[in-house]
Structures are given as structure tokens and as C-alpha cells.
mmCIF file of C-alpha atoms in Angstrom:
data_model
loop_
_atom_site.group_PDB
_atom_site.id
_atom_site.type_symbol
_atom_site.label_atom_id
_atom_site.label_comp_id
_atom_site.label_asym_id
_atom_site.label_seq_id
_atom_site.Cartn_x
_atom_site.Cartn_y
_atom_site.Cartn_z
ATOM 1 C CA MET M 1 64.747 -41.831 -188.616
ATOM 2 C CA SER M 2 62.131 -39.146 -189.246
ATOM 3 C CA ARG M 3 59.804 -38.109 -186.489
ATOM 4 C CA PRO M 4 56.140 -39.151 -186.807
ATOM 5 C CA ARG M 5 53.981 -36.354 -188.151
ATOM 6 C CA ILE M 6 50.860 -35.714 -186.062
ATOM 7 C CA LEU M 7 48.043 -33.733 -187.685
ATOM 8 C CA THR M 8 45.571 -32.336 -185.156
ATOM 9 C CA VAL M 9 42.200 -31.478 -186.709
ATOM 10 C CA PHE M 10 39.446 -29.408 -185.087
ATOM 11 C CA GLY M 11 36.852 -26.800 -185.944
ATOM 12 C CA THR M 12 34.967 -25.382 -182.968
ATOM 13 C CA ARG M 13 35.685 -23.459 -179.795
ATOM 14 C CA PRO M 14 35.135 -26.445 -177.452
ATOM 15 C CA GLU M 15 37.475 -28.614 -179.528
ATOM 16 C CA ALA M 16 40.104 -25.877 -179.541
ATOM 17 C CA ILE M 17 39.905 -25.517 -175.761
ATOM 18 C CA LYS M 18 40.340 -29.234 -175.223
ATOM 19 C CA LEU M 19 43.059 -29.667 -177.837
ATOM 20 C CA PHE M 20 45.324 -26.681 -177.301
ATOM 21 C CA PRO M 21 47.030 -28.323 -174.294
ATOM 22 C CA LEU M 22 47.782 -31.332 -176.505
ATOM 23 C CA VAL M 23 49.012 -29.138 -179.362
ATOM 24 C CA HIS M 24 51.306 -27.354 -176.895
ATOM 25 C CA ALA M 25 52.592 -30.697 -175.633
ATOM 26 C CA LEU M 26 53.162 -32.073 -179.138
ATOM 27 C CA GLU M 27 54.997 -28.937 -180.254
ATOM 28 C CA ALA M 28 57.286 -29.118 -177.216
ATOM 29 C CA ASP M 29 58.023 -32.824 -177.681
ATOM 30 C CA ASP M 30 61.054 -33.684 -179.828
ATOM 31 C CA ARG M 31 59.526 -37.069 -180.601
ATOM 32 C CA PHE M 32 56.960 -35.524 -182.978
ATOM 33 C CA GLU M 33 56.423 -33.148 -185.847
ATOM 34 C CA SER M 34 53.198 -31.326 -185.025
ATOM 35 C CA ARG M 35 50.837 -29.929 -187.665
ATOM 36 C CA VAL M 36 47.451 -28.239 -187.139
ATOM 37 C CA CYS M 37 44.403 -28.041 -189.402
ATOM 38 C CA VAL M 38 41.166 -26.243 -188.559
ATOM 39 C CA SER M 39 37.907 -26.508 -190.442
ATOM 40 C CA ALA M 40 36.577 -23.345 -188.754
ATOM 41 C CA GLN M 41 33.034 -24.694 -188.766
ATOM 42 C CA HIS M 42 32.651 -22.041 -186.036
ATOM 43 C CA ARG M 43 34.798 -19.055 -187.022
ATOM 44 C CA ASP M 44 34.790 -16.235 -184.471
ATOM 45 C CA MET M 45 34.524 -18.364 -181.345
ATOM 46 C CA LEU M 46 37.304 -20.633 -182.587
ATOM 47 C CA ASP M 47 39.590 -17.701 -183.320
ATOM 48 C CA GLN M 48 39.281 -16.451 -179.741
ATOM 49 C CA VAL M 49 40.840 -19.643 -178.410
ATOM 50 C CA LEU M 50 43.522 -19.797 -181.105
ATOM 51 C CA ALA M 51 44.600 -16.294 -180.134
ATOM 52 C CA ILE M 52 44.771 -16.764 -176.372
ATOM 53 C CA ALA M 53 46.522 -20.133 -176.705
ATOM 54 C CA ALA M 54 48.889 -18.848 -179.419
ATOM 55 C CA ILE M 55 48.182 -21.760 -181.757
ATOM 56 C CA SER M 56 49.766 -21.423 -185.200
ATOM 57 C CA LEU M 57 47.804 -22.986 -188.036
ATOM 58 C CA HIS M 58 49.212 -24.868 -190.988
ATOM 59 C CA HIS M 59 45.823 -25.252 -192.689
ATOM 60 C CA ASP M 60 42.667 -23.148 -192.242
ATOM 61 C CA LEU M 61 39.741 -24.386 -194.332
ATOM 62 C CA ASP M 62 37.466 -21.506 -193.213
ATOM 63 C CA LEU M 63 34.346 -23.558 -193.895
ATOM 64 C CA MET M 64 31.748 -21.645 -191.893
ATOM 65 C CA THR M 65 28.853 -20.213 -193.879
ATOM 66 C CA ASP M 66 25.671 -18.471 -192.754
ATOM 67 C CA ARG M 67 22.955 -20.916 -191.690
ATOM 68 C CA GLN M 68 25.060 -23.870 -192.797
ATOM 69 C CA THR M 69 23.355 -27.264 -192.902
ATOM 70 C CA LEU M 70 24.859 -30.439 -191.513
ATOM 71 C CA ASP M 71 24.999 -32.178 -194.864
ATOM 72 C CA SER M 72 26.704 -29.305 -196.675
ATOM 73 C CA LEU M 73 29.157 -28.790 -193.816
ATOM 74 C CA THR M 74 29.934 -32.508 -193.696
ATOM 75 C CA ALA M 75 30.583 -32.676 -197.431
ATOM 76 C CA ARG M 76 32.850 -29.610 -197.431
ATOM 77 C CA ALA M 77 34.732 -30.771 -194.330
ATOM 78 C CA LEU M 78 35.297 -34.259 -195.730
ATOM 79 C CA MET M 79 36.633 -32.932 -199.007
ATOM 80 C CA GLY M 80 38.689 -30.143 -197.460
ATOM 81 C CA ILE M 81 40.317 -32.268 -194.774
ATOM 82 C CA GLY M 82 40.906 -35.027 -197.298
ATOM 83 C CA ALA M 83 42.908 -32.631 -199.467
ATOM 84 C CA VAL M 84 45.000 -31.618 -196.446
ATOM 85 C CA LEU M 85 45.699 -35.269 -195.641
ATOM 86 C CA ASP M 86 46.851 -35.882 -199.204
ATOM 87 C CA GLU M 87 49.257 -32.967 -198.885
ATOM 88 C CA GLU M 88 50.536 -33.647 -195.370
ATOM 89 C CA ARG M 89 50.556 -37.465 -195.356
ATOM 90 C CA PRO M 90 50.563 -37.597 -191.543
ATOM 91 C CA ASP M 91 51.367 -40.672 -189.495
ATOM 92 C CA TRP M 92 48.457 -39.930 -187.152
ATOM 93 C CA VAL M 93 45.334 -37.786 -187.207
ATOM 94 C CA VAL M 94 44.142 -36.518 -183.836
ATOM 95 C CA VAL M 95 40.513 -35.488 -183.327
ATOM 96 C CA GLN M 96 38.594 -34.621 -180.184
ATOM 97 C CA GLY M 97 35.030 -35.281 -179.167
ATOM 98 C CA ASP M 98 32.000 -35.394 -181.405
ATOM 99 C CA THR M 99 31.562 -32.487 -183.831
ATOM 100 C CA THR M 100 30.982 -32.655 -187.568
ATOM 101 C CA THR M 101 34.673 -31.817 -188.034
ATOM 102 C CA VAL M 102 35.633 -34.778 -185.833
ATOM 103 C CA MET M 103 33.489 -37.178 -187.817
ATOM 104 C CA ALA M 104 34.616 -35.851 -191.219
ATOM 105 C CA GLY M 105 38.279 -35.619 -190.235
ATOM 106 C CA ALA M 106 38.367 -39.126 -188.834
ATOM 107 C CA LEU M 107 36.495 -40.540 -191.822
ATOM 108 C CA ALA M 108 38.845 -38.847 -194.285
ATOM 109 C CA ALA M 109 41.765 -40.386 -192.392
ATOM 110 C CA TYR M 110 40.115 -43.807 -192.417
ATOM 111 C CA TYR M 111 39.628 -43.601 -196.180
ATOM 112 C CA ARG M 112 43.414 -43.183 -196.460
ATOM 113 C CA LYS M 113 44.216 -45.833 -193.822
ATOM 114 C CA ILE M 114 45.801 -43.212 -191.573
ATOM 115 C CA PRO M 115 45.458 -44.147 -187.883
ATOM 116 C CA VAL M 116 43.165 -41.960 -185.807
ATOM 117 C CA CYS M 117 43.703 -40.927 -182.199
ATOM 118 C CA HIS M 118 40.336 -40.052 -180.656
ATOM 119 C CA VAL M 119 40.636 -37.731 -177.661
ATOM 120 C CA GLU M 120 37.670 -37.825 -175.251
ATOM 121 C CA ALA M 121 36.582 -41.203 -176.584
ATOM 122 C CA GLY M 122 33.847 -43.407 -175.186
ATOM 123 C CA LEU M 123 31.247 -40.878 -174.035
ATOM 124 C CA ARG M 124 27.763 -42.299 -174.565
ATOM 125 C CA SER M 125 24.318 -40.922 -173.739
ATOM 126 C CA GLY M 126 22.502 -44.022 -174.986
ATOM 127 C CA ASP M 127 20.219 -41.920 -177.201
ATOM 128 C CA ILE M 128 21.255 -41.267 -180.817
ATOM 129 C CA HIS M 129 19.205 -38.051 -180.851
ATOM 130 C CA GLN M 130 20.620 -36.549 -177.634
ATOM 131 C CA PRO M 131 23.020 -34.907 -178.137
ATOM 132 C CA TRP M 132 22.235 -34.659 -181.839
ATOM 133 C CA PRO M 133 24.113 -35.282 -184.097
ATOM 134 C CA GLU M 134 27.088 -35.566 -181.743
ATOM 135 C CA GLU M 135 26.179 -38.940 -180.248
ATOM 136 C CA VAL M 136 26.375 -40.655 -183.631
ATOM 137 C CA ASN M 137 29.498 -38.718 -184.660
ATOM 138 C CA ARG M 138 31.305 -39.959 -181.576
ATOM 139 C CA ARG M 139 30.098 -43.536 -181.924
ATOM 140 C CA MET M 140 31.162 -43.669 -185.560
ATOM 141 C CA VAL M 141 34.727 -42.562 -184.812
ATOM 142 C CA GLY M 142 34.818 -45.138 -182.050
ATOM 143 C CA THR M 143 34.368 -47.955 -184.558
ATOM 144 C CA PHE M 144 37.698 -47.407 -186.320
ATOM 145 C CA ALA M 145 39.982 -45.189 -184.208
ATOM 146 C CA ARG M 146 43.368 -46.803 -183.549
ATOM 147 C CA LEU M 147 43.880 -45.062 -180.192
ATOM 148 C CA HIS M 148 40.977 -44.310 -177.839
ATOM 149 C CA CYS M 149 41.840 -41.743 -175.146
ATOM 150 C CA ALA M 150 38.972 -42.136 -172.698
ATOM 151 C CA PRO M 151 38.594 -39.338 -170.133
ATOM 152 C CA THR M 152 37.224 -41.615 -167.413
ATOM 153 C CA ARG M 153 37.007 -45.279 -166.473
ATOM 154 C CA ALA M 154 33.285 -45.237 -167.298
ATOM 155 C CA ALA M 155 34.046 -44.012 -170.825
ATOM 156 C CA ALA M 156 36.651 -46.742 -171.259
ATOM 157 C CA GLU M 157 34.172 -49.373 -170.073
ATOM 158 C CA ALA M 158 31.605 -48.123 -172.599
ATOM 159 C CA LEU M 159 34.133 -48.759 -175.376
ATOM 160 C CA LEU M 160 34.939 -52.207 -174.049
ATOM 161 C CA ARG M 161 31.234 -53.100 -173.997
ATOM 162 C CA GLU M 162 31.228 -52.295 -177.718
ATOM 163 C CA ASN M 163 33.991 -54.889 -178.259
ATOM 164 C CA THR M 164 36.712 -52.322 -178.823
ATOM 165 C CA ASN M 165 40.180 -53.867 -178.659
ATOM 166 C CA PRO M 166 41.238 -53.385 -175.001
ATOM 167 C CA ALA M 167 44.835 -52.733 -176.079
ATOM 168 C CA THR M 168 43.684 -49.536 -177.841
ATOM 169 C CA VAL M 169 41.669 -48.096 -174.933
ATOM 170 C CA HIS M 170 43.402 -45.909 -172.338
ATOM 171 C CA VAL M 171 42.098 -43.726 -169.508
ATOM 172 C CA THR M 172 43.867 -40.373 -169.842
ATOM 173 C CA GLY M 173 41.618 -37.907 -168.027
ATOM 174 C CA ASN M 174 40.052 -34.992 -169.867
ATOM 175 C CA THR M 175 42.273 -32.339 -171.423
ATOM 176 C CA VAL M 176 39.669 -29.695 -170.508
ATOM 177 C CA ILE M 177 41.114 -29.747 -166.982
ATOM 178 C CA ASP M 178 44.599 -29.123 -168.436
ATOM 179 C CA ALA M 179 43.148 -26.160 -170.323
ATOM 180 C CA LEU M 180 41.283 -24.746 -167.322
ATOM 181 C CA GLU M 181 44.380 -24.936 -165.122
ATOM 182 C CA TRP M 182 46.434 -23.241 -167.856
ATOM 183 C CA VAL M 183 44.018 -20.360 -168.398
ATOM 184 C CA THR M 184 43.410 -19.867 -164.669
ATOM 185 C CA LYS M 185 47.139 -19.482 -164.139
ATOM 186 C CA ARG M 186 47.347 -17.037 -167.053
ATOM 187 C CA ILE M 187 44.566 -14.913 -165.550
ATOM 188 C CA GLU M 188 46.360 -14.860 -162.199
ATOM 189 C CA GLU M 189 49.519 -13.676 -163.934
ATOM 190 C CA HIS M 190 47.731 -11.247 -166.272
ATOM 191 C CA PRO M 191 44.410 -10.113 -164.707
ATOM 192 C CA SER M 192 43.709 -7.865 -167.685
ATOM 193 C CA LEU M 193 42.883 -10.973 -169.719
ATOM 194 C CA ALA M 194 39.534 -11.269 -167.915
ATOM 195 C CA GLN M 195 38.659 -7.741 -166.803
ATOM 196 C CA GLY M 196 35.774 -7.425 -169.238
ATOM 197 C CA LEU M 197 33.280 -8.667 -166.648
ATOM 198 C CA ALA M 198 34.219 -6.022 -164.066
ATOM 199 C CA GLY M 199 31.190 -3.887 -164.949
ATOM 200 C CA LEU M 200 28.786 -6.762 -164.375
ATOM 201 C CA GLU M 201 30.557 -7.676 -161.143
ATOM 202 C CA ALA M 202 29.929 -4.139 -159.914
ATOM 203 C CA ARG M 203 26.344 -4.082 -161.191
ATOM 204 C CA PHE M 204 25.470 -7.333 -159.435
ATOM 205 C CA ALA M 205 27.505 -6.793 -156.260
ATOM 206 C CA GLY M 206 25.864 -8.519 -153.298
ATOM 207 C CA LYS M 207 23.884 -10.927 -155.467
ATOM 208 C CA ARG M 208 24.613 -14.579 -156.141
ATOM 209 C CA ILE M 209 25.458 -14.934 -159.802
ATOM 210 C CA ILE M 210 24.055 -17.751 -161.891
ATOM 211 C CA GLY M 211 25.874 -18.446 -165.139
ATOM 212 C CA MET M 212 23.682 -19.762 -167.933
ATOM 213 C CA THR M 213 24.489 -21.148 -171.375
ATOM 214 C CA ALA M 214 22.189 -22.894 -173.849
ATOM 215 C CA HIS M 215 22.883 -23.894 -177.421
ATOM 216 C CA ARG M 216 22.082 -27.555 -178.066
ATOM 217 C CA ARG M 217 20.129 -28.349 -181.228
ATOM 218 C CA GLU M 218 17.818 -30.766 -179.447
ATOM 219 C CA ASN M 219 16.647 -27.851 -177.279
ATOM 220 C CA PHE M 220 15.722 -25.578 -180.195
ATOM 221 C CA GLY M 221 12.079 -24.561 -180.162
ATOM 222 C CA GLU M 222 9.985 -25.507 -177.142
ATOM 223 C CA GLY M 223 12.975 -26.536 -175.027
ATOM 224 C CA MET M 224 14.742 -23.196 -175.494
ATOM 225 C CA GLN M 225 11.516 -21.344 -174.769
ATOM 226 C CA ASN M 226 11.066 -23.298 -171.541
ATOM 227 C CA ILE M 227 14.670 -22.594 -170.487
ATOM 228 C CA ALA M 228 14.153 -18.864 -171.051
ATOM 229 C CA ASN M 229 10.902 -18.911 -169.087
ATOM 230 C CA GLY M 230 12.574 -20.696 -166.198
ATOM 231 C CA VAL M 231 15.443 -18.209 -166.123
ATOM 232 C CA LYS M 232 12.959 -15.321 -166.183
ATOM 233 C CA ARG M 233 11.270 -16.687 -163.056
ATOM 234 C CA ILE M 234 14.606 -17.291 -161.317
ATOM 235 C CA ALA M 235 15.727 -13.746 -162.076
ATOM 236 C CA SER M 236 12.639 -12.333 -160.353
ATOM 237 C CA ARG M 237 14.417 -12.980 -157.039
ATOM 238 C CA ASP M 238 16.168 -9.967 -155.553
ATOM 239 C CA ASP M 239 19.160 -11.980 -154.317
ATOM 240 C CA VAL M 240 20.317 -13.416 -157.666
ATOM 241 C CA ALA M 241 21.554 -12.244 -161.042
ATOM 242 C CA VAL M 242 21.867 -14.270 -164.235
ATOM 243 C CA ILE M 243 24.728 -13.715 -166.672
ATOM 244 C CA CYS M 244 24.039 -15.381 -170.005
ATOM 245 C CA PRO M 245 26.534 -15.378 -172.880
ATOM 246 C CA VAL M 246 24.100 -15.805 -175.772
ATOM 247 C CA HIS M 247 25.057 -18.217 -178.531
ATOM 248 C CA ARG M 248 25.011 -16.636 -181.977
ATOM 249 C CA ASN M 249 22.664 -19.242 -183.452
ATOM 250 C CA PRO M 250 19.402 -17.397 -184.240
ATOM 251 C CA ASN M 251 17.415 -20.309 -182.769
ATOM 252 C CA VAL M 252 18.928 -19.359 -179.414
ATOM 253 C CA ARG M 253 19.343 -15.613 -179.742
ATOM 254 C CA ALA M 254 15.782 -14.815 -180.805
ATOM 255 C CA VAL M 255 14.250 -16.660 -177.861
ATOM 256 C CA MET M 256 16.604 -15.305 -175.210
ATOM 257 C CA SER M 257 16.253 -11.745 -176.466
ATOM 258 C CA ALA M 258 12.459 -11.926 -176.575
ATOM 259 C CA GLU M 259 12.109 -13.297 -173.054
ATOM 260 C CA LEU M 260 15.051 -11.884 -171.097
ATOM 261 C CA GLU M 261 16.168 -8.624 -172.711
ATOM 262 C CA GLY M 262 15.894 -5.666 -170.366
ATOM 263 C CA LEU M 263 15.298 -7.601 -167.141
ATOM 264 C CA GLU M 264 16.986 -5.939 -164.159
ATOM 265 C CA ASN M 265 18.701 -9.070 -162.885
ATOM 266 C CA VAL M 266 19.683 -10.558 -166.253
ATOM 267 C CA ALA M 267 22.671 -9.675 -168.409
ATOM 268 C CA LEU M 268 22.525 -11.017 -171.964
ATOM 269 C CA ILE M 269 26.045 -10.667 -173.316
ATOM 270 C CA GLU M 270 27.988 -11.701 -176.388
ATOM 271 C CA PRO M 271 29.798 -15.066 -176.315
ATOM 272 C CA LEU M 272 32.867 -14.858 -174.107
ATOM 273 C CA ASP M 273 36.432 -15.666 -175.000
ATOM 274 C CA TYR M 274 38.003 -18.447 -172.979
ATOM 275 C CA PRO M 275 39.609 -16.350 -170.209
ATOM 276 C CA HIS M 276 36.373 -14.463 -169.611
ATOM 277 C CA PHE M 277 34.334 -17.669 -169.593
ATOM 278 C CA ALA M 278 36.715 -19.126 -167.005
ATOM 279 C CA ARG M 279 36.185 -15.924 -165.009
ATOM 280 C CA LEU M 280 32.405 -16.347 -165.275
ATOM 281 C CA LEU M 281 32.728 -19.875 -163.908
ATOM 282 C CA GLY M 282 34.718 -18.504 -161.004
ATOM 283 C CA LEU M 283 32.187 -15.748 -160.283
ATOM 284 C CA SER M 284 29.130 -17.976 -160.476
ATOM 285 C CA HIS M 285 27.386 -19.547 -157.504
ATOM 286 C CA LEU M 286 26.086 -22.266 -159.845
ATOM 287 C CA MET M 287 25.734 -22.949 -163.562
ATOM 288 C CA LEU M 288 22.671 -23.688 -165.683
ATOM 289 C CA SER M 289 23.838 -25.212 -168.945
ATOM 290 C CA ASP M 290 23.165 -27.706 -171.704
ATOM 291 C CA SER M 291 26.880 -27.734 -172.564
ATOM 292 C CA GLY M 292 28.983 -30.853 -172.212
ATOM 293 C CA GLY M 293 32.159 -28.940 -171.434
ATOM 294 C CA VAL M 294 30.579 -26.962 -168.596
ATOM 295 C CA GLN M 295 29.677 -30.258 -166.913
ATOM 296 C CA GLU M 296 33.422 -30.931 -166.744
ATOM 297 C CA GLU M 297 34.785 -27.441 -166.129
ATOM 298 C CA ALA M 298 32.508 -26.066 -163.411
ATOM 299 C CA PRO M 299 33.082 -28.920 -160.933
ATOM 300 C CA ALA M 300 36.833 -28.314 -161.182
ATOM 301 C CA LEU M 301 36.091 -24.930 -159.578
ATOM 302 C CA GLY M 302 33.549 -26.302 -157.083
ATOM 303 C CA LYS M 303 30.499 -24.995 -158.944
ATOM 304 C CA PRO M 304 27.343 -27.143 -159.130
ATOM 305 C CA VAL M 305 25.849 -27.651 -162.592
ATOM 306 C CA LEU M 306 22.162 -28.091 -163.363
ATOM 307 C CA VAL M 307 22.158 -29.734 -166.783
ATOM 308 C CA LEU M 308 19.447 -28.485 -169.130
ATOM 309 C CA ARG M 309 19.128 -31.822 -170.913
ATOM 310 C CA GLU M 310 17.217 -35.065 -170.504
ATOM 311 C CA THR M 311 20.311 -37.236 -170.929
ATOM 312 C CA THR M 312 24.058 -36.755 -170.725
ATOM 313 C CA GLU M 313 27.040 -38.524 -172.223
ATOM 314 C CA ARG M 314 28.914 -37.495 -169.070
ATOM 315 C CA PRO M 315 27.112 -39.540 -166.385
ATOM 316 C CA GLU M 316 30.237 -39.505 -164.207
ATOM 317 C CA GLY M 317 29.406 -35.987 -163.059
ATOM 318 C CA VAL M 318 25.848 -36.952 -162.166
ATOM 319 C CA LYS M 319 27.072 -40.054 -160.333
ATOM 320 C CA ALA M 320 29.726 -38.055 -158.465
ATOM 321 C CA GLY M 321 27.142 -35.436 -157.506
ATOM 322 C CA THR M 322 28.740 -32.465 -159.270
ATOM 323 C CA ALA M 323 25.930 -32.230 -161.837
ATOM 324 C CA LYS M 324 22.209 -32.929 -161.925
ATOM 325 C CA LEU M 325 19.978 -33.499 -164.941
ATOM 326 C CA VAL M 326 16.982 -31.150 -164.825
ATOM 327 C CA GLY M 327 15.835 -31.186 -168.461
ATOM 328 C CA THR M 328 14.007 -28.249 -170.010
ATOM 329 C CA ASN M 329 10.828 -28.137 -167.962
ATOM 330 C CA ALA M 330 10.617 -24.621 -166.550
ATOM 331 C CA ASP M 331 9.091 -25.734 -163.242
ATOM 332 C CA THR M 332 11.888 -28.256 -162.697
ATOM 333 C CA ILE M 333 14.595 -25.741 -163.578
ATOM 334 C CA VAL M 334 13.169 -23.220 -161.126
ATOM 335 C CA ARG M 335 12.619 -25.767 -158.358
ATOM 336 C CA GLU M 336 16.139 -27.222 -158.555
ATOM 337 C CA THR M 337 17.769 -23.802 -158.793
ATOM 338 C CA PHE M 338 15.868 -22.528 -155.755
ATOM 339 C CA ARG M 339 16.836 -25.672 -153.857
ATOM 340 C CA LEU M 340 20.529 -24.896 -154.366
ATOM 341 C CA LEU M 341 19.982 -21.245 -153.509
ATOM 342 C CA ASP M 342 18.005 -21.917 -150.334
ATOM 343 C CA ASP M 343 19.373 -25.229 -148.992
ATOM 344 C CA GLU M 344 22.970 -24.752 -147.866
ATOM 345 C CA ALA M 345 23.492 -28.474 -147.269
ATOM 346 C CA ALA M 346 22.267 -29.400 -150.753
ATOM 347 C CA TYR M 347 24.540 -26.784 -152.295
ATOM 348 C CA ALA M 348 27.572 -27.882 -150.252
ATOM 349 C CA GLU M 349 27.011 -31.514 -151.203
ATOM 350 C CA MET M 350 27.321 -30.682 -154.909
ATOM 351 C CA ALA M 351 30.042 -28.038 -154.554
ATOM 352 C CA ARG M 352 32.314 -30.336 -152.544
ATOM 353 C CA ALA M 353 31.806 -33.450 -154.655
ATOM 354 C CA HIS M 354 34.898 -34.928 -156.298
ATOM 355 C CA ASN M 355 35.454 -33.870 -159.906
ATOM 356 C CA PRO M 356 35.873 -37.141 -161.856
ATOM 357 C CA PHE M 357 37.215 -35.643 -165.092
ATOM 358 C CA GLY M 358 40.959 -35.288 -164.679
ATOM 359 C CA ASP M 359 44.079 -34.019 -162.941
ATOM 360 C CA GLY M 360 45.569 -31.626 -165.501
ATOM 361 C CA LYS M 361 48.087 -34.110 -166.920
ATOM 362 C CA SER M 362 46.021 -35.614 -169.733
ATOM 363 C CA ALA M 363 47.862 -34.026 -172.677
ATOM 364 C CA GLN M 364 51.193 -35.501 -171.660
ATOM 365 C CA ARG M 365 49.624 -38.938 -171.213
ATOM 366 C CA ILE M 366 48.270 -38.758 -174.771
ATOM 367 C CA CYS M 367 51.675 -37.707 -176.122
ATOM 368 C CA ASP M 368 53.252 -40.704 -174.430
ATOM 369 C CA LEU M 369 50.602 -43.038 -175.849
ATOM 370 C CA LEU M 370 51.230 -41.737 -179.368
ATOM 371 C CA ALA M 371 54.965 -42.272 -178.901
ATOM 372 C CA GLU M 372 54.452 -45.793 -177.618
ATOM 373 C CA SER M 373 52.144 -46.600 -180.532
ATOM 374 C CA GLU M 374 54.941 -45.705 -182.959
ATOM 375 C CA ARG M 375 57.348 -48.279 -181.524
#
């Protein structure tokens, strides 16, 4: 009897981070034949993760173009992934999260009646425009996936409220914790993997470092301007320094450069590879971010997260106390940051809160679920 062929499809850096532990597990499991397809809707940042995780590709669609639009990307991803499915004829397609690649890959599989395993299923913000377009991408895949791997009980309950078949919904934890544990161990074994921040560590010695990332589409324009203004005010303190890997999207880069370039206590740097980003998390006293992944990763290292969004599809972190929604109002960002800097009890309450997102064993649970589904 032939082994089931599993085609894992992804296209961005966050997807690659959360899926490489599963790809490793599938490749090491004699029960499966593992194949990998990337859309490369984000090229350079994706390649960084592929390199550090030593992921071999079977199909690279290389779809990224300058200033690509959602409709053109969706059309090219749907056609390109569809052609790969016709060639590979997999028994399962695995996708993760909520990107355009996820939506197009899952839809192409559905058109061919190939079952879809949705990793990180069930996250809901309750607002179809935040995060945009990710909220709708994720909901759409949730309507027809055959296997829903929910990272938390709350995510599983969201699926059940939508009348998803309970037999297809499983709480697996989030594979991002598997990835963070893996890369942290690699850095311990090979410190050179993350030595690129040594200069900034020396420059900001004696200061509390605040890590900051911002890239969400719904924050483009006024929201991004407000975030930059808030960071500028925070960085006026002598006891802090802000390290900001600047997303390559010009809607982000232009604003951050205009407001923060040249400030003594701010370092605007190029996007970090995964080991260096894990190192930044470790160095930081707290994180300011509109990223979904950071809401999961930072608490695993005991770092509070102030979420630069009005809503989150990861309410578990807010409920557990590891994250707090602060939106994009500059006054609120400054006030909440200063509170964590100046109130030791408030900081300790967030830093010591239980991380609800996983135990580092999620990839193996998903492998076992795929095997059981083939019986």
C-alpha cells in the first residue's frame, strides 16, 4: 500500500516559520510522502526561513512582483497551485493560517476534491476588515477544510459555533511554539546564527530595549503615522531604546524613515531572519507589534506584548494577560508603554502570565491526526 502524499503549501515568512516543524515531522515519518510547494508571495523573507530550517522545495512558483495587488496575486496563486496539484495529485493539502496563498491553495484543492488540513484553524477577530484580508481568508478555508487543527480551545469553540463537524476539529497547540523552541536551541548550540545584533546590544547597553514591528494593511496611512509618532515619544526617554525591523512595504518604510530615522535611541534595521528575530525577542523588555505571530511568540519568552491593533484574532493572549490591545492612538501607545516601564507590578503580571498557545509538540499531533484520517 502506497503512503499518502501530503503537499504542504505556503508563501510567506510567518507561514514558513509555523510550518517548518510540521514539514520536518512529515519528512521524518515513514507513514507519509512529504512534498512542499511555495508560492513565494513574499520572496526574500520566505527564503531566510527556508535556509535556516533546511527545507527542500519540490515546487517554487516565485509569484512575488513589485507592488502586487491582491486580485492579481490571488489569480496567479490559484492557477499556479492548481497546476501543481494536477501534477502531484496529493492525498492531502496542508495550509497554515490566513494568507492569500492559504486561501488560493485551499480553494484549488477544494476544486479538485482534495482534502485540506488547515493548521492554526479557528482564529476569529469578529471583524472582516481586521485583519484584512486575512480574516475572510481564514473563515473561507474553515468552511470546507477536512481537518481543522485549532491552536487553542477558544479557536476550536469558534469553529464549533459555526457548525463545523466536531469530529474534524482538534486542539493541537500552535506550531509557532515548536518553531521557537527549535530555533532557540539552535542558537544555543550555534551562537553565530544570531550575532548580527551584537552591535546594537553594545550601543544600547544599560537601556531597556523595546522591540517594535508594524506591517498590517489596516494600519497603513494614519494608523502607521500614529504608531511612528508614539514610538518617537517613547524613544525620547533616556532609559529605553527601540529596535525596529522595518517591513519592506513602502507604506511602512516611508513613514518609519520620515519619523524615526536618525533618532539616538531608535535603530531602524532591515527585516531580520528568524534566528535574529528570536534573539530580538529575547533581548527585548517588551514588544510593540501589530503582528499575530508576535502575540504568540513573545509570551513564550515572558515578554509582554502591546498589540497595535483595535481587534485581535488571538484573544487568548489578551485573556491570559500576556498581551494587551492598545490600538494605534499615539497617546494610548505611549501611556501603556510607560506603564510597563514604570510599574514593576504591572510588568510582572504580564511577563509571568501563562502562555496559552502551545507546548512545542503540535507538529507531531498534526502528523498523528493526518495518519488517523487515512485509516
